[in-house]
XYZ file of C-alpha atoms in Angstrom:
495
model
C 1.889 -59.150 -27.157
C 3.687 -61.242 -24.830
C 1.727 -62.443 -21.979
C 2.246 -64.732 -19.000
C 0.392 -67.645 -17.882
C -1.110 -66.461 -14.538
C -4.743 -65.612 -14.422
C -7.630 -63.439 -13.310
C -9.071 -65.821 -10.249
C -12.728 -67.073 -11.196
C -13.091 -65.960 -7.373
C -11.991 -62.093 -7.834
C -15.998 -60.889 -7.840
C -16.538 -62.433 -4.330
C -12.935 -60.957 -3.652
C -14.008 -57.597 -4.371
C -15.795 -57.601 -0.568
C -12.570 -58.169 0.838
C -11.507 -54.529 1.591
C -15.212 -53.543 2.655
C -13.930 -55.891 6.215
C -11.580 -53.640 6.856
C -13.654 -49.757 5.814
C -16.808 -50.894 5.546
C -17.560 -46.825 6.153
C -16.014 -46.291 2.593
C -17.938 -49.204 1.055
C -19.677 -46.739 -1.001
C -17.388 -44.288 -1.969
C -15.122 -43.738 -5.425
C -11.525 -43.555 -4.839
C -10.573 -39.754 -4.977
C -7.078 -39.261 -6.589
C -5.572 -38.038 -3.352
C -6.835 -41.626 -2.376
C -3.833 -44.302 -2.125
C -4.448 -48.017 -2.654
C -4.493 -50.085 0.533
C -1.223 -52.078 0.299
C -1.071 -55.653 -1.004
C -1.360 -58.322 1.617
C 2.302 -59.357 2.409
C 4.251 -60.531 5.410
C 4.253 -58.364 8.678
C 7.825 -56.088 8.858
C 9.177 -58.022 11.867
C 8.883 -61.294 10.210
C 10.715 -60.403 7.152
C 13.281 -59.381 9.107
C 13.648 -61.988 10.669
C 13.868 -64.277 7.569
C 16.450 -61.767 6.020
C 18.704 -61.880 8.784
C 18.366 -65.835 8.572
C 19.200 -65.235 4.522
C 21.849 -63.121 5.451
C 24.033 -65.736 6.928
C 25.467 -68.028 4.442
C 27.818 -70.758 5.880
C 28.960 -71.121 2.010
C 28.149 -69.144 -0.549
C 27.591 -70.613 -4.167
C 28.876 -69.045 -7.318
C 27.461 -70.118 -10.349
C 29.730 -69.464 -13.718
C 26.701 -68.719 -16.674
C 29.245 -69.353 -18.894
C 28.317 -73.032 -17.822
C 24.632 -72.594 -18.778
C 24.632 -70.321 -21.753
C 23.605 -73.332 -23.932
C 24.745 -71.619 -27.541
C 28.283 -70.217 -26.102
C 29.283 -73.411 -24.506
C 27.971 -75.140 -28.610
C 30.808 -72.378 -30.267
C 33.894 -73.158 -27.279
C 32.932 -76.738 -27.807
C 32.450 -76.792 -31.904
C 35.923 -75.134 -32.350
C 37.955 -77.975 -33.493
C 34.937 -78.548 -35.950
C 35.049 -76.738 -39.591
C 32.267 -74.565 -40.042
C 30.069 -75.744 -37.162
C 26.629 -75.042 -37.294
C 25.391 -75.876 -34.690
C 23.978 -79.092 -32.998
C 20.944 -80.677 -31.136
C 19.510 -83.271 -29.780
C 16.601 -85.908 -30.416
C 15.160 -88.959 -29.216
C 14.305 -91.283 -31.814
C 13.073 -94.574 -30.156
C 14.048 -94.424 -26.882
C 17.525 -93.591 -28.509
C 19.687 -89.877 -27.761
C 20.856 -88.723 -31.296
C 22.758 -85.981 -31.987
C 22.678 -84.051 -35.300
C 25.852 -81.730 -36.041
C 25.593 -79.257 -39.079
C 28.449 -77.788 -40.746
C 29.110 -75.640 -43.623
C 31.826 -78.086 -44.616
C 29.745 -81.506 -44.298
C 32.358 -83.400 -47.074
C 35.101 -83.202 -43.966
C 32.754 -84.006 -41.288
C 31.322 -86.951 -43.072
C 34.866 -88.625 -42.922
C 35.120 -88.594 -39.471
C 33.428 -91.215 -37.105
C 30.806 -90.502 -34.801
C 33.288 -90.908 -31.787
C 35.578 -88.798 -33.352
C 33.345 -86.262 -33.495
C 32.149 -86.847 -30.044
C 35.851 -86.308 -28.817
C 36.049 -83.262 -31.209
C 33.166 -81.545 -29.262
C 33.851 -82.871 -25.504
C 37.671 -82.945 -25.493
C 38.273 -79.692 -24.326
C 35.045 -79.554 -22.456
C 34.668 -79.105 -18.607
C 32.804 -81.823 -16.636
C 30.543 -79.290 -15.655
C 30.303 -78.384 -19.302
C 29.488 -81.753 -20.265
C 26.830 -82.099 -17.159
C 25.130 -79.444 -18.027
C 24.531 -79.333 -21.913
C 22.578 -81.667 -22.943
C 24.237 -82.159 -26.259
C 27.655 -82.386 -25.075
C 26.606 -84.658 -22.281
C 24.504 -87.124 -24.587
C 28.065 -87.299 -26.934
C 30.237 -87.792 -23.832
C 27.208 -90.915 -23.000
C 27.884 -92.260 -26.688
C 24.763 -91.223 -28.756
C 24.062 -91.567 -32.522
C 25.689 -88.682 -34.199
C 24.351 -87.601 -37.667
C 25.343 -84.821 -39.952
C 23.742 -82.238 -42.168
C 24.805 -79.475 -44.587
C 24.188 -75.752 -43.556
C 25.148 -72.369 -45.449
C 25.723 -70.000 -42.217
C 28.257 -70.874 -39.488
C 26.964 -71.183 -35.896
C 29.153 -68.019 -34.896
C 27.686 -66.238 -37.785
C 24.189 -66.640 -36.584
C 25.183 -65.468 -32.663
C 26.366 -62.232 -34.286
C 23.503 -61.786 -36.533
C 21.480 -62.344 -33.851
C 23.283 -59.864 -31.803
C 22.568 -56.951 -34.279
C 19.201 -57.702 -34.431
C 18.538 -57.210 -30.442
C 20.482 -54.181 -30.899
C 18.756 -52.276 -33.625
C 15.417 -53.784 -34.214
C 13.052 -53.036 -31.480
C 9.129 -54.808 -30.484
C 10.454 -58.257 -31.546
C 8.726 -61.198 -28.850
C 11.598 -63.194 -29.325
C 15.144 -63.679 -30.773
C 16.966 -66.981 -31.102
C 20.277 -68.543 -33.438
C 18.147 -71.215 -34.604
C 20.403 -74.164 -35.521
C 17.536 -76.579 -36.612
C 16.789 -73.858 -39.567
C 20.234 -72.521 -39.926
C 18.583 -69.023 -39.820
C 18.160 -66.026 -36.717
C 14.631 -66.666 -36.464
C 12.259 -63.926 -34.956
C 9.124 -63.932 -33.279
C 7.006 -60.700 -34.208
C 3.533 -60.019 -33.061
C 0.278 -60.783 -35.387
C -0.318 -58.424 -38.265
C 3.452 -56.830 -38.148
C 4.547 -55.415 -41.754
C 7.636 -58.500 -42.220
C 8.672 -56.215 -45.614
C 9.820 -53.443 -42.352
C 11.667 -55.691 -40.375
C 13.403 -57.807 -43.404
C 14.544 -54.370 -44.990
C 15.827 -53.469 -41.308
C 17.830 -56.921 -41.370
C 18.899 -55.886 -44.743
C 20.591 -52.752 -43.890
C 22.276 -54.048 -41.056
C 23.859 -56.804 -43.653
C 22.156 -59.669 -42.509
C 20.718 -61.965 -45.893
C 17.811 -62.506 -46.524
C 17.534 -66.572 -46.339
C 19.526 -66.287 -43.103
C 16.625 -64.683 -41.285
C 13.226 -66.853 -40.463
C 10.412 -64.151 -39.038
C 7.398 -66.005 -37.913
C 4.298 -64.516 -36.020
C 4.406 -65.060 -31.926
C 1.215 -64.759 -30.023
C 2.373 -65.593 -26.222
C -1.600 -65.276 -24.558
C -2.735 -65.997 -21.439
C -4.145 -69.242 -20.829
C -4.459 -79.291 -9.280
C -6.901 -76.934 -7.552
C -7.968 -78.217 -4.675
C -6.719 -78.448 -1.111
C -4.431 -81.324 -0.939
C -1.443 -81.850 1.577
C 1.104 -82.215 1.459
C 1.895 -79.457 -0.694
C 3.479 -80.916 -4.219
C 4.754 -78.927 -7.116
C 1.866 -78.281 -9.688
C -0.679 -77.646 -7.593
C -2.961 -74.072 -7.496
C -1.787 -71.194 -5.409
C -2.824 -67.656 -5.597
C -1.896 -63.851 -4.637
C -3.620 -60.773 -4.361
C -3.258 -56.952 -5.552
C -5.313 -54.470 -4.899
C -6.694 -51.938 -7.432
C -9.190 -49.496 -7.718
C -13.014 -50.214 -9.008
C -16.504 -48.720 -8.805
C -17.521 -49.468 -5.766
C -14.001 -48.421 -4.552
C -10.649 -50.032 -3.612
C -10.701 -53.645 -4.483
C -8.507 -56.950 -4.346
C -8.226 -59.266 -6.890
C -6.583 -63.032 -6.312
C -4.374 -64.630 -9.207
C -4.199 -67.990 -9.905
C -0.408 -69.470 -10.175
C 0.744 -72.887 -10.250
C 3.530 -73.628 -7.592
C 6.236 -74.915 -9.090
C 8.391 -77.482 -6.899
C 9.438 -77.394 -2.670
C 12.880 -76.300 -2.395
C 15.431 -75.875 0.621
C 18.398 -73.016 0.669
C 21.021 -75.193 2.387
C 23.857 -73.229 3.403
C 22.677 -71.009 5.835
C 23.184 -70.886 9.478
C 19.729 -72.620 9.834
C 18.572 -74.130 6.118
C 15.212 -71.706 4.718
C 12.303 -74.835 3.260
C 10.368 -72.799 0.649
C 9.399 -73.406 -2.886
C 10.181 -72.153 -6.150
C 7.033 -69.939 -8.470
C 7.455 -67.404 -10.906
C 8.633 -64.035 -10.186
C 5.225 -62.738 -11.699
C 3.224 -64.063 -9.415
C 3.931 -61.423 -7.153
C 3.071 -58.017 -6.395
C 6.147 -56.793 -8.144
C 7.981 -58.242 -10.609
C 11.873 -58.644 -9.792
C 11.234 -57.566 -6.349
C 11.676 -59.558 -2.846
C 8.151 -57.863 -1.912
C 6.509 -60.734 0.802
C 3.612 -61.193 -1.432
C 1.848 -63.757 0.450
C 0.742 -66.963 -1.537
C -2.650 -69.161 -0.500
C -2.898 -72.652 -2.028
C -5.077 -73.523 -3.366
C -6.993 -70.099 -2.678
C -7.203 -67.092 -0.522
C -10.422 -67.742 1.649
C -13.381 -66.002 0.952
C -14.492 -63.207 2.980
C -11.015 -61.768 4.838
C -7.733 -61.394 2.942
C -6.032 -61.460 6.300
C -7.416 -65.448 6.979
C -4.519 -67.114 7.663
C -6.016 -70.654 6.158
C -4.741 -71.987 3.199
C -1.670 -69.136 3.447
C 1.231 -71.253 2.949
C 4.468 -68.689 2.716
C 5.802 -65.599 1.510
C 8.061 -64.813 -0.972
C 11.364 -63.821 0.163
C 13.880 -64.500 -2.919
C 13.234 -62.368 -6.107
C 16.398 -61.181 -8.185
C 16.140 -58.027 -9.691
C 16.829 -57.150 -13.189
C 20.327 -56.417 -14.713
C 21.963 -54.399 -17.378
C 24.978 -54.838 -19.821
C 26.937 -58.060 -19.175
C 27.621 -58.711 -15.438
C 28.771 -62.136 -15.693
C 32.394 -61.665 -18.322
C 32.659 -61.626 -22.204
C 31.988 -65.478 -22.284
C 28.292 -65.227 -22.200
C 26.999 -63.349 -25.092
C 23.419 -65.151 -24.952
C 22.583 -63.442 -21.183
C 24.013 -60.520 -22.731
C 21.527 -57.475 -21.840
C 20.933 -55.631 -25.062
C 21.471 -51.615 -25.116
C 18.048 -49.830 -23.549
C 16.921 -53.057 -21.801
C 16.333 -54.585 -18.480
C 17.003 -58.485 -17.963
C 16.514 -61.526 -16.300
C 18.002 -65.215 -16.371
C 14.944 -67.016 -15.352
C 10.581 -65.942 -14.275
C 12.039 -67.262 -10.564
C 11.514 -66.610 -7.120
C 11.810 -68.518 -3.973
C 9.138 -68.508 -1.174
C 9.878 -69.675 2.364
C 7.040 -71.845 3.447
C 5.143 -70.140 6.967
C 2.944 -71.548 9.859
C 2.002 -75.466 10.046
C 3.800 -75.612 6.525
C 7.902 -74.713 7.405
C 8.351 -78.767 7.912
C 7.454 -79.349 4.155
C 9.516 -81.958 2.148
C 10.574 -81.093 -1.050
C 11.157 -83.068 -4.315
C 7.406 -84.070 -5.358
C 5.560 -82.860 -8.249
C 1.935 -83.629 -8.535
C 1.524 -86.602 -11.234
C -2.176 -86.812 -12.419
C -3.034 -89.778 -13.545
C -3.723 -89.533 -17.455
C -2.036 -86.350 -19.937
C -3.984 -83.728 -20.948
C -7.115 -84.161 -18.085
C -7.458 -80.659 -16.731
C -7.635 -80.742 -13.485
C -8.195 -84.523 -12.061
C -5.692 -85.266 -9.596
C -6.117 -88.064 -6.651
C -3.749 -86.009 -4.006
C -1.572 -88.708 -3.130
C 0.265 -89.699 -6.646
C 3.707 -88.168 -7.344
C 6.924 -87.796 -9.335
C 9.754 -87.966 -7.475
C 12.798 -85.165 -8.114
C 16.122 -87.560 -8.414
C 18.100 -85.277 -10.596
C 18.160 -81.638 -12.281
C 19.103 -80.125 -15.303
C 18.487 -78.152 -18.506
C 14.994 -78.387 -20.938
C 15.973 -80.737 -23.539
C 14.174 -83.764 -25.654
C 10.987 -84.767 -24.404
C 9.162 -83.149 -21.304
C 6.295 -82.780 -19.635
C 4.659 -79.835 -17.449
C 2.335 -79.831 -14.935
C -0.060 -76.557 -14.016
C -3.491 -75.862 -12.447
C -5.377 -75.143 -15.729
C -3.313 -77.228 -18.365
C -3.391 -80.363 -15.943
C -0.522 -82.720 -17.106
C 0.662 -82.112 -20.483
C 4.001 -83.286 -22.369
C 5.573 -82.136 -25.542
C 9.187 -81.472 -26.464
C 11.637 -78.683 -26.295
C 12.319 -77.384 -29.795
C 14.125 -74.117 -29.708
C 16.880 -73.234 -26.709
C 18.695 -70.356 -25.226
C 15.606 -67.612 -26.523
C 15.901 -64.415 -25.929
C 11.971 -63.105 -25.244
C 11.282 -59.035 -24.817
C 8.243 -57.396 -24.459
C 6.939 -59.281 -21.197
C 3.221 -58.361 -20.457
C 3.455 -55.378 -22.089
C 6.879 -54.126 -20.015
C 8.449 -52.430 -22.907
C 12.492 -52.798 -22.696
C 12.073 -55.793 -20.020
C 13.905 -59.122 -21.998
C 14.409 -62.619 -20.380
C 17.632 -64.200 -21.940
C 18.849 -68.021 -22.789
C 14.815 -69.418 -22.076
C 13.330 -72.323 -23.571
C 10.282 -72.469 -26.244
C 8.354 -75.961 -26.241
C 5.651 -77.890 -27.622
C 3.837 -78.953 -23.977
C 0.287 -76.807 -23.070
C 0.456 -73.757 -21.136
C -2.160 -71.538 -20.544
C -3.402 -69.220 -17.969
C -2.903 -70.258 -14.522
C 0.113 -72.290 -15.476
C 2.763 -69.675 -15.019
C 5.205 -71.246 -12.295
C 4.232 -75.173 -13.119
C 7.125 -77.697 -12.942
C 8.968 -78.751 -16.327
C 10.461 -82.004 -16.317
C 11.817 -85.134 -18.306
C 10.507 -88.471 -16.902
C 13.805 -90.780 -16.833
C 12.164 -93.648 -14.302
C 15.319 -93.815 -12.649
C 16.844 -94.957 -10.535
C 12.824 -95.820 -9.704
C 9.798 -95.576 -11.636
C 8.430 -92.510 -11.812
C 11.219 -90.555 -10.769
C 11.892 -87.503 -12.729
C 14.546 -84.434 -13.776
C 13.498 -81.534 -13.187
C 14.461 -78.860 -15.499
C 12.569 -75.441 -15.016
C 9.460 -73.137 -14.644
C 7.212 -72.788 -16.934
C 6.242 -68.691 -17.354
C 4.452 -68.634 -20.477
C 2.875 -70.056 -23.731
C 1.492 -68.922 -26.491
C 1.548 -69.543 -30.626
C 4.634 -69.365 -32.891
C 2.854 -69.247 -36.702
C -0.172 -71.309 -34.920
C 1.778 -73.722 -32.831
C 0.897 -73.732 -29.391
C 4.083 -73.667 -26.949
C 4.927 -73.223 -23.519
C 8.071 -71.256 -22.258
C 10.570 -72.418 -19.530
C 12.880 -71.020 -17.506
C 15.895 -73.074 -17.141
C 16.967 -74.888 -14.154
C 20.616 -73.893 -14.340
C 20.030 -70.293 -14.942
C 17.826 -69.938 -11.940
C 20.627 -71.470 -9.948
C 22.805 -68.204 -11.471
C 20.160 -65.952 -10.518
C 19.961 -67.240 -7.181
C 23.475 -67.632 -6.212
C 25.008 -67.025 -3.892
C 22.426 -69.063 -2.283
C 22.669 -73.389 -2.435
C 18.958 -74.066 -3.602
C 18.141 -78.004 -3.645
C 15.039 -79.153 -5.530
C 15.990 -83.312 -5.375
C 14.267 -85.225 -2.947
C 16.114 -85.452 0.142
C 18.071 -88.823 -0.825
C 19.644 -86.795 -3.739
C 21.501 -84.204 -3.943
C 20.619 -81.480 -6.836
């Protein structure tokens, strides 16, 4: 079963004398079912209000095409000049972009140069295209291009792919995996494969063009450091019932960077988390969000309460955005999202915070150690690609690479018919507590240290023992959040 990365607080016992503040008479009753829960600790009425009606007027509004950031259907409009494309991805191989291309027709491929090829694929490409695709952009920048042979065409593998989502159900993920030339499929530990592969047979798909391997996407910094940077702790609350009667427990979260919503009347500073760590999932609820944790004795402690979430897009059906983006595509009986994204406006002695930092511990893979002062600095933003690294309150600093794109993962926390579409599956740590961390590729330009940023991480997990993380992708949150300008960049720049 799918899981994401936030956590149970280590601090939800004491939390469980939080309510008792407020009806200490009930301290030692059971809930009755007549009894509601208390509601979650959010923002005051008038105050949301106030930031909608701020929301509400946009000086410009921003429309983002997804046809731009569907990763696979911009591959196919760019491959068509190719015979029998494949598909293609990119490496780096000592400090060096390559790009591999497969085709079913490698004998014809092989004649032609690698700039020919590179014009093949970016001539009738968009500059936006070419910006944000990481393939098309590294051809357009002159990379190595290699070939290899495949049997399936790239197209063929999008509609396979297709009639899988539509007619087999429980899967954890599907994805047109180019690397293996196959639809490769993510079940969950101890499925029957012999079911699903006679499914795939039936619906015509063969048998060496389908990979199935198991998925097991588990659960898996901290301290009070200002100013706020992306990566470090936060937490929210929910109540629920328990023994001794109604109850809070905190979650930990990692936030993910400082953001600003520009054109509006008077620019919103906030920060970007995952849409889980909230009350509601895919709901603008004003969960309130502590960092690095809600105080100890009174939920309604305003120390440590940093802001409220504000921005949460809610789930879609069918194909809102036009024929030209089968990979966000919302299969039959399901309910999707782009990205795990929602946008907080910052509250209190924090409104004036500056965004484009991300906490930068000093060695990989230390779990917590951070000195409060050292950053990354946000120069640019794009989409998960090559190397990265992420950074989250439990995994600490951790780096890996992004090996399969444009996923489409169902099943989320046990939501049955709930699918995120076009993420991001790589090889960096994430575990619980993480969900929300920043995911970035360290480029050291135009100054050491700086970074791109290129998404949320929202979960992790094992595909056939391999531990990955998930991401959410930069440019898709910018669909999900249009019509609103979100920057990310340090001030100087202008993503």
């Amino acid at each position: 079963m799918l899981r994401r990365t936030r956590s149970l607080s280590c601090t939800a016992a004491a939390l469980t004398l939080l309510v008792l503040a407020g009806a200490s008479s009930a301290a030692g009753a059971s809930p009755t079912a007549a009894e509601p829960a208390p509601p979650a600790p959010t923002v005051d009425p008038s105050t949301l209000t106030k930031v909608q009606k701020q929301l509400s007027q946009i000086t410009t509004p921003v429309q983002v095409d997804p046809s731009l950031v569907d990763a696979d259907q911009a591959l196919l409009e760019a491959a068509r000049g190719l015979d029998g494309f494949a598909g293609a991805w990119l490496d780096e191989e000592g400090g060096r972009q390559v790009v591999t291309v497969a085709t079913t027709a490698p004998a014809s491929l092989q004649l032609r140069s690698a700039g020919d090829v590179a014009r093949a694929m970016t001539q009738s490409a968009t500059p936006q295209q070419i910006e944000r695709l990481d393939v098309l952009g590294a051809l357009a920048e002159g990379a190595r291009v290699r070939t290899t042979s495949a049997t399936y065409t790239f197209d063929q593998l999008k509609q396979w792919q297709a009639t899988i989502d539509e007619h087999i159900s429980g899967l954890v993920f599907s994805d047109a995996d180019e690397r293996h030339n196959t639809v490769t499929i993510g079940v969950p530990p101890g499925s029957d494969p012999t079911t699903i592969t006679a499914r795939a047979q039936g619906l015509g798909i063969p048998d060496d063009a389908l990979k199935i391997v198991e998925a097991d996407f588990s659960p898996t910094l901290r301290d009070d450091h200002r100013p706020v940077a992306g990566g470090q702790q936060i937490q929210f609350v929910k109540p629920i019932f328990g023994d001794i009667g109604t109850i809070f427990n905190a979650y930990n979260c990692t936030l993910g960077v400082n953001a600003r919503i520009v054109n509006l009347t008077t620019p919103l500073n906030g920060y970007l988390t995952n849409s889980h760590c909230s009350v509601e999932y895919a709901q603008a609820d004003g969960t309130y969000h502590w960092q690095p944790s809600v105080p100890l004795g009174s939920i309604i402690n305003t120390a440590n309460r940093i802001g409220y979430e504000v921005l949460d897009p809610p789930l879609y059906t069918g194909n809102p955005y036009g024929d030209t983006s089968g990979s966000v595509n919302c299969p039959s009986g399901n309910q999707c999202r782009l990205s795990d994204a929602a946008f907080g406006a910052y509250d209190g002695d924090y409104t004036g915070t500056t965004r484009g930092y991300i906490a930068r511990p000093s060695t990989v893979n230390d779990h917590s150690t951070w000195n409060g002062t050292s950053t990354y600095r946000i120069t640019a933003a794009g989409a998960p690609t090559g190397a990265v690294r992420a950074v989250g309150r439990t995994s600490g600093m951790s780096t890996g690479s992004i090996t399969q794109s444009c996923v489409r993962i169902a099943n989320i926390d046990g939501m049955p018919g709930i699918a995120q579409n076009c993420q991001y599956i790589g090889t960096y740590s994430s575990q619980g507590g993480d969900s929300g961390g920043p995911v970035f590729r360290v480029t050291n330009s135009p100054s050491a240290n700086d970074v791109t940023f290129v998404g949320l991480n929202w979960g992790g997990g094992t595909i056939n023992g391999q531990a990955v993380g998930i991401v959410s992708s930069w440019p898709l949150m910018q669909v999900d959040f249009s019509p609103y300008d979100v920057r990310v960049c340090q001030a100087a720049f202008t993503c």
